[in-house]
PDB file of C-alpha atoms in Angstrom:
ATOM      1  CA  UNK A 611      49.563 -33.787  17.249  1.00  0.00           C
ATOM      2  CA  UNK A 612      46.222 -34.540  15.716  1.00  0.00           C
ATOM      3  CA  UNK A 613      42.362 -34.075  16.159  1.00  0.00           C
ATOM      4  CA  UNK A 614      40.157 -37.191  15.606  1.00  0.00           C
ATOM      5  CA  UNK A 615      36.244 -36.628  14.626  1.00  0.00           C
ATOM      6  CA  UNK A 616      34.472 -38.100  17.325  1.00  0.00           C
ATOM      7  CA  UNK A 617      31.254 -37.361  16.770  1.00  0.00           C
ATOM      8  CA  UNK A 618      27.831 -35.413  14.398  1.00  0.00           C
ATOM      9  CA  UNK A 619      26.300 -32.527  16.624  1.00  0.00           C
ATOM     10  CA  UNK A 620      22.971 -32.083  15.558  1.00  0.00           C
ATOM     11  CA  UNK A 621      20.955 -28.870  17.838  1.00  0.00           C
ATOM     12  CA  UNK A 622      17.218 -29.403  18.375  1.00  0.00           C
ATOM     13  CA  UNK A 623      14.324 -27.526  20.446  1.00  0.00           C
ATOM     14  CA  UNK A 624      13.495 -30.885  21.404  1.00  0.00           C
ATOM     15  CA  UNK A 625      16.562 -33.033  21.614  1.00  0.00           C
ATOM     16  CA  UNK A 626      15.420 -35.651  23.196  1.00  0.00           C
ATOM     17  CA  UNK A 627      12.886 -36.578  20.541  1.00  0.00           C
ATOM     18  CA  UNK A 628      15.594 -36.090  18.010  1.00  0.00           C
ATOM     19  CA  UNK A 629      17.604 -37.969  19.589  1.00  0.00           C
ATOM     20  CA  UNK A 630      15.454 -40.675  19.675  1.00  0.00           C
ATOM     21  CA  UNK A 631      14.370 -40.406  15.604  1.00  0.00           C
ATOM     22  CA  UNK A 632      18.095 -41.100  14.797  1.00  0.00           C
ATOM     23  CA  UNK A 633      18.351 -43.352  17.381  1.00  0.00           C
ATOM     24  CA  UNK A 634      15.694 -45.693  15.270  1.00  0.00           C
ATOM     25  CA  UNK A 635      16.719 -44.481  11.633  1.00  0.00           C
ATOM     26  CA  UNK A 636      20.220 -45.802  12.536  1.00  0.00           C
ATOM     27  CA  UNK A 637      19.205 -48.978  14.107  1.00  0.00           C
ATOM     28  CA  UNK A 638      21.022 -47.382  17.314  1.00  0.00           C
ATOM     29  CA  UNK A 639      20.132 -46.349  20.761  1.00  0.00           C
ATOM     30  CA  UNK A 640      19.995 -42.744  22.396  1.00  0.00           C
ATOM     31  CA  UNK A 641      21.579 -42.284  25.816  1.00  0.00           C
ATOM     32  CA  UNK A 642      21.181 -38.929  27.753  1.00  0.00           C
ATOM     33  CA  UNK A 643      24.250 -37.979  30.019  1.00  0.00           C
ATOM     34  CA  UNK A 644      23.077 -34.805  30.621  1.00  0.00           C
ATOM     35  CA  UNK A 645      21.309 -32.343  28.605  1.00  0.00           C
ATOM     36  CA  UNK A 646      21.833 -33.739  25.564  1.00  0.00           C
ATOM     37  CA  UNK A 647      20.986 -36.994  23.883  1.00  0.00           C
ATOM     38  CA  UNK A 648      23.534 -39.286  22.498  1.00  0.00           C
ATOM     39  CA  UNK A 649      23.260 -42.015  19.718  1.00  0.00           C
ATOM     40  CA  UNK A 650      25.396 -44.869  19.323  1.00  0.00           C
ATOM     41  CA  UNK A 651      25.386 -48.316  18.644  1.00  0.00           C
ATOM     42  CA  UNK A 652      23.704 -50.477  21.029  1.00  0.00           C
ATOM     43  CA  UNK A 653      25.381 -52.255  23.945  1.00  0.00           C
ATOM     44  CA  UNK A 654      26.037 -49.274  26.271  1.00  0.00           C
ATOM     45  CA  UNK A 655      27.501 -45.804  25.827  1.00  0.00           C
ATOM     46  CA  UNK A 656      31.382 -45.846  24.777  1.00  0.00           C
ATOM     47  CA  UNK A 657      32.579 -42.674  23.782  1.00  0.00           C
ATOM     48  CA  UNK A 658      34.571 -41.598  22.406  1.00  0.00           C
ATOM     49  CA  UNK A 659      33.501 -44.955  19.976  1.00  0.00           C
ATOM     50  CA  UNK A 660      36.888 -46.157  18.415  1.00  0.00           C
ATOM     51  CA  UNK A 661      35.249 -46.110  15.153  1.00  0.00           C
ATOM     52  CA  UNK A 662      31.634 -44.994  14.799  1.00  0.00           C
ATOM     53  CA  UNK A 663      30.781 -41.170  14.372  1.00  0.00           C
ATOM     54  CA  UNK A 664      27.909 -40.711  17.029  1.00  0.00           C
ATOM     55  CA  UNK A 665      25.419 -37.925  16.922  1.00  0.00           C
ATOM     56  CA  UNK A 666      25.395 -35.576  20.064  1.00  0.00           C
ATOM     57  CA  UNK A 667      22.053 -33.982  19.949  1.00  0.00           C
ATOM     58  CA  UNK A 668      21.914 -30.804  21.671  1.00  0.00           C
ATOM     59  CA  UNK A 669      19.178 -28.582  22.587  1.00  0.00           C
ATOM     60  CA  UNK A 670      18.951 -25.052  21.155  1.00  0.00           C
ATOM     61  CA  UNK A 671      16.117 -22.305  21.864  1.00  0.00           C
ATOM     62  CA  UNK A 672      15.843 -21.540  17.849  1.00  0.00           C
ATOM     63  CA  UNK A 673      14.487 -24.105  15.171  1.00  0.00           C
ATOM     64  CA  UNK A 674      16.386 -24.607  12.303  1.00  0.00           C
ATOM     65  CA  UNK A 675      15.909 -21.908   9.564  1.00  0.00           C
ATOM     66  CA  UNK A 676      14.554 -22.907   5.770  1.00  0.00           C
ATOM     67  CA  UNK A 677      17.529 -22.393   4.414  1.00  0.00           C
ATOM     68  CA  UNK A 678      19.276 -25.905   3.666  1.00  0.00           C
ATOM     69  CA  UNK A 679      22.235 -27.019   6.166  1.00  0.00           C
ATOM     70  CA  UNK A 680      25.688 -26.942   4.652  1.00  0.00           C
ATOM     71  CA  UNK A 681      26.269 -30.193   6.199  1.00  0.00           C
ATOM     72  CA  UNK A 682      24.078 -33.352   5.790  1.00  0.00           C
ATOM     73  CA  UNK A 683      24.310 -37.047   6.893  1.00  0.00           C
ATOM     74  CA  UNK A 684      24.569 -39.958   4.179  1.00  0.00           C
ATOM     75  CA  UNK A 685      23.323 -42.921   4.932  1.00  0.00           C
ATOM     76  CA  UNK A 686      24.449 -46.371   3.620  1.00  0.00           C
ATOM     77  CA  UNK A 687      22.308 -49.283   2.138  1.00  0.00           C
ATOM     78  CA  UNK A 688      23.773 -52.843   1.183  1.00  0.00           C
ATOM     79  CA  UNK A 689      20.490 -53.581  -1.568  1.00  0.00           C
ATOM     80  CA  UNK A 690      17.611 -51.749  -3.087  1.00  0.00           C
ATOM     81  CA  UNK A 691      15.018 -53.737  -0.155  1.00  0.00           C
ATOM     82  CA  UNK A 692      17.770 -52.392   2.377  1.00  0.00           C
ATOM     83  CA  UNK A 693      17.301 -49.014   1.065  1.00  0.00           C
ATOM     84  CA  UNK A 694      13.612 -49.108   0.970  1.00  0.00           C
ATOM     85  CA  UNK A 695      13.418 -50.548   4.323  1.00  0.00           C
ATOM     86  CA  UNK A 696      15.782 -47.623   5.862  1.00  0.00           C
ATOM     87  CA  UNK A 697      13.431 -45.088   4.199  1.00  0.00           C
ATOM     88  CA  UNK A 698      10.244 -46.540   5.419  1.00  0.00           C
ATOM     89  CA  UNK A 699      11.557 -47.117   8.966  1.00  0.00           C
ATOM     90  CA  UNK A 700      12.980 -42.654   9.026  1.00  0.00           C
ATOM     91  CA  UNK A 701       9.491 -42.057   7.753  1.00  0.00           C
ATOM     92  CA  UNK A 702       7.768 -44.082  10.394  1.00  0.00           C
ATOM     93  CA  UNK A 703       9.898 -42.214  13.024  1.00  0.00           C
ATOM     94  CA  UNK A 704       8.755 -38.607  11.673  1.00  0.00           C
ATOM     95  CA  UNK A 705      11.223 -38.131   8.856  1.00  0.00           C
ATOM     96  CA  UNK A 706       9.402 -36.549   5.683  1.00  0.00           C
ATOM     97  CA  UNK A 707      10.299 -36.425   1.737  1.00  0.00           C
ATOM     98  CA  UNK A 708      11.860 -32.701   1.294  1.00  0.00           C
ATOM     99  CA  UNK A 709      13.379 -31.437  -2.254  1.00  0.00           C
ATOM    100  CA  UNK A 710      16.729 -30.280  -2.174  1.00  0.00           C
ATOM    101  CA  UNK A 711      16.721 -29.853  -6.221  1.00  0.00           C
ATOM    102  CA  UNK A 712      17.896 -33.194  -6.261  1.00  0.00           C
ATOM    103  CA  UNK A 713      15.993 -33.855  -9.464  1.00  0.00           C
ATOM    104  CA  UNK A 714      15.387 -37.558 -10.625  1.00  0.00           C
ATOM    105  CA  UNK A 715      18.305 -39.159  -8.349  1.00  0.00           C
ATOM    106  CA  UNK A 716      19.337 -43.334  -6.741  1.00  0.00           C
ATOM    107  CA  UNK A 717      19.285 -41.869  -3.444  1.00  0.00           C
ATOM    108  CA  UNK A 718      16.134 -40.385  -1.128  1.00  0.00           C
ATOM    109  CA  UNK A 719      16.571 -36.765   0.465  1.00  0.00           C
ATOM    110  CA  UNK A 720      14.521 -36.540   3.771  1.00  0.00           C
ATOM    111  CA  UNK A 721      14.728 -34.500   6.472  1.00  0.00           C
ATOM    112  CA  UNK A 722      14.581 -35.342  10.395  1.00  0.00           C
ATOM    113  CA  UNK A 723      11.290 -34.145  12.434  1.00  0.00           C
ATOM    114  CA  UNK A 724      13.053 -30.660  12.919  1.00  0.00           C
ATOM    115  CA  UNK A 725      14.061 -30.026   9.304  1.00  0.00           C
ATOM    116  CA  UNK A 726      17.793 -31.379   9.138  1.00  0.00           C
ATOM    117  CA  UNK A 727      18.169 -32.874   5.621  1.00  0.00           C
ATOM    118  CA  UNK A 728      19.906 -36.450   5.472  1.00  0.00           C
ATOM    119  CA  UNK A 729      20.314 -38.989   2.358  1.00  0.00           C
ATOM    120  CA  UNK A 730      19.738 -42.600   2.369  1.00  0.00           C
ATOM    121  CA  UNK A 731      21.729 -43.807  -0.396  1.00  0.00           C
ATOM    122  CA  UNK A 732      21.178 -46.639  -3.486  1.00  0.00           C
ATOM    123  CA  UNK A 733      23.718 -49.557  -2.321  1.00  0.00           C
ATOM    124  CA  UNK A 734      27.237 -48.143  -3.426  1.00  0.00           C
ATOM    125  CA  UNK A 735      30.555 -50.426  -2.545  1.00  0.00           C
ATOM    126  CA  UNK A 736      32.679 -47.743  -1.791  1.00  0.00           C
ATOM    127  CA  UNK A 737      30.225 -47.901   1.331  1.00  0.00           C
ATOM    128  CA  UNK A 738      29.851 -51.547   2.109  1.00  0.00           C
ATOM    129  CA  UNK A 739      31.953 -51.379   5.580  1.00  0.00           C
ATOM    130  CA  UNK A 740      31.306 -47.945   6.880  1.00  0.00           C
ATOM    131  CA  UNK A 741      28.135 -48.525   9.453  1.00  0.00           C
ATOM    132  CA  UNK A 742      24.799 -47.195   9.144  1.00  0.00           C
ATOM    133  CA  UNK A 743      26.580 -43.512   8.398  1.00  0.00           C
ATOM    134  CA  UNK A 744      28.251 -43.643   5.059  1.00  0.00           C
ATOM    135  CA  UNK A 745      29.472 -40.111   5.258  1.00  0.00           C
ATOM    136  CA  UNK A 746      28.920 -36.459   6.944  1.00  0.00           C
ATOM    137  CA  UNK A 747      28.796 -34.159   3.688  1.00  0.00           C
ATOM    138  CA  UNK A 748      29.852 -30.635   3.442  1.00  0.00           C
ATOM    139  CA  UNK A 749      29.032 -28.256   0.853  1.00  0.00           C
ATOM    140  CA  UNK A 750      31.251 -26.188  -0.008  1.00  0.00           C
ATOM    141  CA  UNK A 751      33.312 -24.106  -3.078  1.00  0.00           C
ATOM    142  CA  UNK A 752      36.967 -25.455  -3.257  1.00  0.00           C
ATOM    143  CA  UNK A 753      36.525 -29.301  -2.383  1.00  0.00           C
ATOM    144  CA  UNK A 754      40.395 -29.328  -2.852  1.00  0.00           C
ATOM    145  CA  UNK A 755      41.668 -26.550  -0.131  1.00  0.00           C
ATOM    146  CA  UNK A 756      38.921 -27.919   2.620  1.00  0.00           C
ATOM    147  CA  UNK A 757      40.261 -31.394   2.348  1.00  0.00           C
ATOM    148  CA  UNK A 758      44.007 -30.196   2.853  1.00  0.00           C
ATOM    149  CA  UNK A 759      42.198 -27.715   5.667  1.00  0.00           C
ATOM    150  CA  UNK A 760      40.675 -31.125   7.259  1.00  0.00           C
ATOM    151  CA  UNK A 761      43.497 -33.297   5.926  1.00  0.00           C
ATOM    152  CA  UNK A 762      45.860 -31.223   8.092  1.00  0.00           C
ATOM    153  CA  UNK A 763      43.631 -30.681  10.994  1.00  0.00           C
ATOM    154  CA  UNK A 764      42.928 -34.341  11.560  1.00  0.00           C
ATOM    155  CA  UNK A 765      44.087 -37.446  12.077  1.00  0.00           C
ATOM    156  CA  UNK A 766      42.053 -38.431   9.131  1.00  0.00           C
ATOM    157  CA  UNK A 767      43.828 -39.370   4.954  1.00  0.00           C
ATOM    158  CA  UNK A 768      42.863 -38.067   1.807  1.00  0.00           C
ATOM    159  CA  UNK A 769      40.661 -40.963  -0.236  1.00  0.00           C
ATOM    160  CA  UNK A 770      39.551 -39.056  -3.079  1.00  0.00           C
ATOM    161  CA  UNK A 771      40.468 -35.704  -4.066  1.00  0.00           C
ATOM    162  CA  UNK A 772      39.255 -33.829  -7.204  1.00  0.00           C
ATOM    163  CA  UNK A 773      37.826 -30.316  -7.918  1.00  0.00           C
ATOM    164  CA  UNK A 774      34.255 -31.607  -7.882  1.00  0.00           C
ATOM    165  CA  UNK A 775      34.163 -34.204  -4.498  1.00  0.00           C
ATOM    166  CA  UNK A 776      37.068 -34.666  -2.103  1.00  0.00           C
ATOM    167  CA  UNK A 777      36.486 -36.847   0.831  1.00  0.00           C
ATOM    168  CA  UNK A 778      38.978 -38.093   3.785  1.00  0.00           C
ATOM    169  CA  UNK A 779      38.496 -41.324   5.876  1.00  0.00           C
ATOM    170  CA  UNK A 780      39.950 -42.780   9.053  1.00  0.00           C
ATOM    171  CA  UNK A 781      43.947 -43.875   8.488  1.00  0.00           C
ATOM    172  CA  UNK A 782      42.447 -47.380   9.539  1.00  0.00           C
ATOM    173  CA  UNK A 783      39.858 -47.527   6.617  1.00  0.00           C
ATOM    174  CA  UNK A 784      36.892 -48.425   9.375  1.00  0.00           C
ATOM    175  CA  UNK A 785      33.766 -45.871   9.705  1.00  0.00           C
ATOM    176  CA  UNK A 786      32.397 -43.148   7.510  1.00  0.00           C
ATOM    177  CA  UNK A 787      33.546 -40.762   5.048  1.00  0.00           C
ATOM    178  CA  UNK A 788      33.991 -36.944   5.129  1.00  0.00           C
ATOM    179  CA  UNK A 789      32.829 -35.533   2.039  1.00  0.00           C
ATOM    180  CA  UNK A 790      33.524 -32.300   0.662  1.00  0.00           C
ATOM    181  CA  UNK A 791      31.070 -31.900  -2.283  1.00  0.00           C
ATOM    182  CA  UNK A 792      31.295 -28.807  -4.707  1.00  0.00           C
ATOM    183  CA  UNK A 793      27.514 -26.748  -4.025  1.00  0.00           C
ATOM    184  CA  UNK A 794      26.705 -23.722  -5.747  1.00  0.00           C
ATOM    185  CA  UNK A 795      26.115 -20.996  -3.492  1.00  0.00           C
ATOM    186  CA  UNK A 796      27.469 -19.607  -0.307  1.00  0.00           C
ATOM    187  CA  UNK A 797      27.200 -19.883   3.597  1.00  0.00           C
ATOM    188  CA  UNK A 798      24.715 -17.711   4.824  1.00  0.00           C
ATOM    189  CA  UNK A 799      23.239 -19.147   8.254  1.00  0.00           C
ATOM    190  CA  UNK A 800      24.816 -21.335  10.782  1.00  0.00           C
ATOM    191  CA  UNK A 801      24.350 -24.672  10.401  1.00  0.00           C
ATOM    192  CA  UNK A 802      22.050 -27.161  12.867  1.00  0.00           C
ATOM    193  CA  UNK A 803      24.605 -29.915  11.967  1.00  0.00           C
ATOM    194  CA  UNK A 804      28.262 -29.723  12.531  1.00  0.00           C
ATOM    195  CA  UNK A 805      31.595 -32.163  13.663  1.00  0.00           C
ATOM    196  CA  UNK A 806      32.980 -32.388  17.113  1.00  0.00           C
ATOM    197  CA  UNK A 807      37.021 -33.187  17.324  1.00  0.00           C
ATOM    198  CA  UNK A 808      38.545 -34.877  20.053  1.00  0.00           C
ATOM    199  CA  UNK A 809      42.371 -33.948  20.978  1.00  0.00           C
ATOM    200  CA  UNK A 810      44.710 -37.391  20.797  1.00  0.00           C
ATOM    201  CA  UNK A 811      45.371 -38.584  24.494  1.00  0.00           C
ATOM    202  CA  UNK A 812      48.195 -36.337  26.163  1.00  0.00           C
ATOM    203  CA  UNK A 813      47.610 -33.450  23.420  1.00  0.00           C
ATOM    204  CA  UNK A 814      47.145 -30.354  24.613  1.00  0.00           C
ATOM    205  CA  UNK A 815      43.720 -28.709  23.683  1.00  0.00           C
ATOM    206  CA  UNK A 816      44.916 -25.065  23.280  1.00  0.00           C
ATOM    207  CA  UNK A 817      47.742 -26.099  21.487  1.00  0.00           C
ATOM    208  CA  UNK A 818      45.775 -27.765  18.821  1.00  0.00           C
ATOM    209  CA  UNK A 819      43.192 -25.074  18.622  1.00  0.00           C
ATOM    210  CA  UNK A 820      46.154 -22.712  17.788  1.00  0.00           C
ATOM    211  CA  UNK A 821      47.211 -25.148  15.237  1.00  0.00           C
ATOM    212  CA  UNK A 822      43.547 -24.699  13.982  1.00  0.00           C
ATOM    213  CA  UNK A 823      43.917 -20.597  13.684  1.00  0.00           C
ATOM    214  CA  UNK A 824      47.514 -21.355  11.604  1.00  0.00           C
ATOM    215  CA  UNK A 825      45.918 -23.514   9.306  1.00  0.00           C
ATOM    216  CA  UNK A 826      42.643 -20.832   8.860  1.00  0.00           C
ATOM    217  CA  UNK A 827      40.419 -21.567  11.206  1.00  0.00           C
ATOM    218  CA  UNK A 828      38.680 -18.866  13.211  1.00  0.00           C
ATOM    219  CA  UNK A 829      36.932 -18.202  16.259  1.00  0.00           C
ATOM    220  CA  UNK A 830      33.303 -18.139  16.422  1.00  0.00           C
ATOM    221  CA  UNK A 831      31.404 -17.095  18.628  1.00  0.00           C
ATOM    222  CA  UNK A 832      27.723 -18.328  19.191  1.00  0.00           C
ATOM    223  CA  UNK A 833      26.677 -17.461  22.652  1.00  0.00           C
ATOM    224  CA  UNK A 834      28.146 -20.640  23.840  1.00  0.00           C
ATOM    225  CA  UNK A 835      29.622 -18.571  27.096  1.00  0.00           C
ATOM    226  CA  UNK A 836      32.318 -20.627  29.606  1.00  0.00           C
ATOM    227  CA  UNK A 837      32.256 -24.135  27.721  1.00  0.00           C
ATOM    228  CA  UNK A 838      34.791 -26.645  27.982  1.00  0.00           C
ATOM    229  CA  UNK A 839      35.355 -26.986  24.284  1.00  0.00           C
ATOM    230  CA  UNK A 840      36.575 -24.404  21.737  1.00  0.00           C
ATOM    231  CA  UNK A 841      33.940 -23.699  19.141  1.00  0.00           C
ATOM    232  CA  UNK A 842      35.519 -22.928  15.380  1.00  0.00           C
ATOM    233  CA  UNK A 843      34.776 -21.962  11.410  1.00  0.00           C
ATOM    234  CA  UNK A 844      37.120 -23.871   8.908  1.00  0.00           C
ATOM    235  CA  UNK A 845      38.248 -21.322   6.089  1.00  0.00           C
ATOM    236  CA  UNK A 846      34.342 -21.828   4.147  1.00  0.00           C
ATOM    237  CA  UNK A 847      32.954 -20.766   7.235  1.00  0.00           C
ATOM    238  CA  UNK A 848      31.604 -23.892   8.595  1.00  0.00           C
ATOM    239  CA  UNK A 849      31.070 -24.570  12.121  1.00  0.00           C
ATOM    240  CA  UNK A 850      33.073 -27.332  14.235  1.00  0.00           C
ATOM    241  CA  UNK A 851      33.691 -27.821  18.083  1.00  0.00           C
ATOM    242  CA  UNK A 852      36.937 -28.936  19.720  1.00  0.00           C
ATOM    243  CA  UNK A 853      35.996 -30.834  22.741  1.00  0.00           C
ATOM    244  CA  UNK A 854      37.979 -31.872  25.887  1.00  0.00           C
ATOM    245  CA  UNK A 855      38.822 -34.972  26.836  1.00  0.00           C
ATOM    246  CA  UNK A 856      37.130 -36.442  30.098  1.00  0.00           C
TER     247      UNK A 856
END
């Protein structure tokens, strides 16, 4: 038994033009199923995408709130005119410079035309074979307890773990990080940006969710109403979505 992320969630007033920023800050293409917009690499829609992390982008009535989200895209960069080129191309889509407190950092801190922040890092090997997405960050206060939290809920293996940064990666060593990253502060608002888990062909959904609550998840209700996925807080209190298999 075992839960594979599958793809970012991002919610947006207007996801369609969301959709289509990260769509060009990726070098990707959106595609709209339904009512939401999906990103993934070009070539036609596969999902779930046996190695990419793809960004759902789903439409919401309320904008994001000031407060920063708990959870944050990195993206990756193979020189410094790499780097500057991804940066110029988010801006030229509508992404803007925000401060985070970052101070006088490698790496540039923007935000997408609705406020969510994201990082486009300084070229860093441990990154050279991930994709455009190096890694989905997570704040958080005990790096150490949410990677065995995550370890154990998915399919995914520790990489790194330490009390400052933890982070877990596919058991095949293809795609992006997860990154648990030590923040000051606590959870106060629910996030605009949050991970979507796919059961493992022939699992049984409710099953795993109930593995979820043993391991300290709980339920969380956000006016979602009769979905077919299963929407959950990890022990920190962050947001996550088990889906259902088509």
């Amino acid at each position: 038994m075992a839960l594979r992320p599958v793809q970012v969630n991002i919610k947006a007033v207007d996801a369609a033009a969301v959709g289509r920023f990260w769509a060009e800050a990726l070098g990707w293409c959106a595609y709209r199923p339904g009512v939401t917009a999906y990103v993934g690499p070009a070539g036609g829609l596969v999902w779930p995408d046996p190695v990419v992390l793809g960004i759902d982008v789903v439409p919401v009535p309320e904008p994001k709130s000031a407060t920063k989200n708990r959870v944050h895209l990195d993206l990756a960069t193979t020189s410094a005119a790499h780097q500057a080129e991804v940066v110029a191309r988010a801006k030229a889509a509508g992404a803007t410079p925000v401060d985070v407190g970052q101070g006088d950092v490698p790496w540039t801190v923007l935000a997408d035309p609705e406020g969510n922040e994201f990082c486009v890092l300084e070229p860093r090997e441990v990154y050279r074979d991930t994709g455009p997405i190096a890694a989905v960050v997570v704040d958080c206060a005990d790096p150490r307890a949410m990677a065995r939290f995550w370890g154990e809920a998915t399919d995914w293996t520790p990489h790194e773990v330490a009390d400052d940064l933890s982070s877990l990666r596919s058991a095949e060593g293809a795609g992006p990080f997860l990154e648990f990253l030590r923040t000051p502060g606590a959870k106060t608002v629910p996030d605009h940006v949050h991970l979507g888990l796919l059961p493992s062909p022939g699992d049984d959904r409710a099953a795993e969710v109930d593995r979820l609550r043993a391991l300290g998840a709980t339920d969380l209700d956000l006016g979602q109403g009769d979905v077919p996925w299963t929407c959950l807080s990890d022990p920190e209190g962050h947001e996550f979505c088990v889906l259902a298999r088509s």
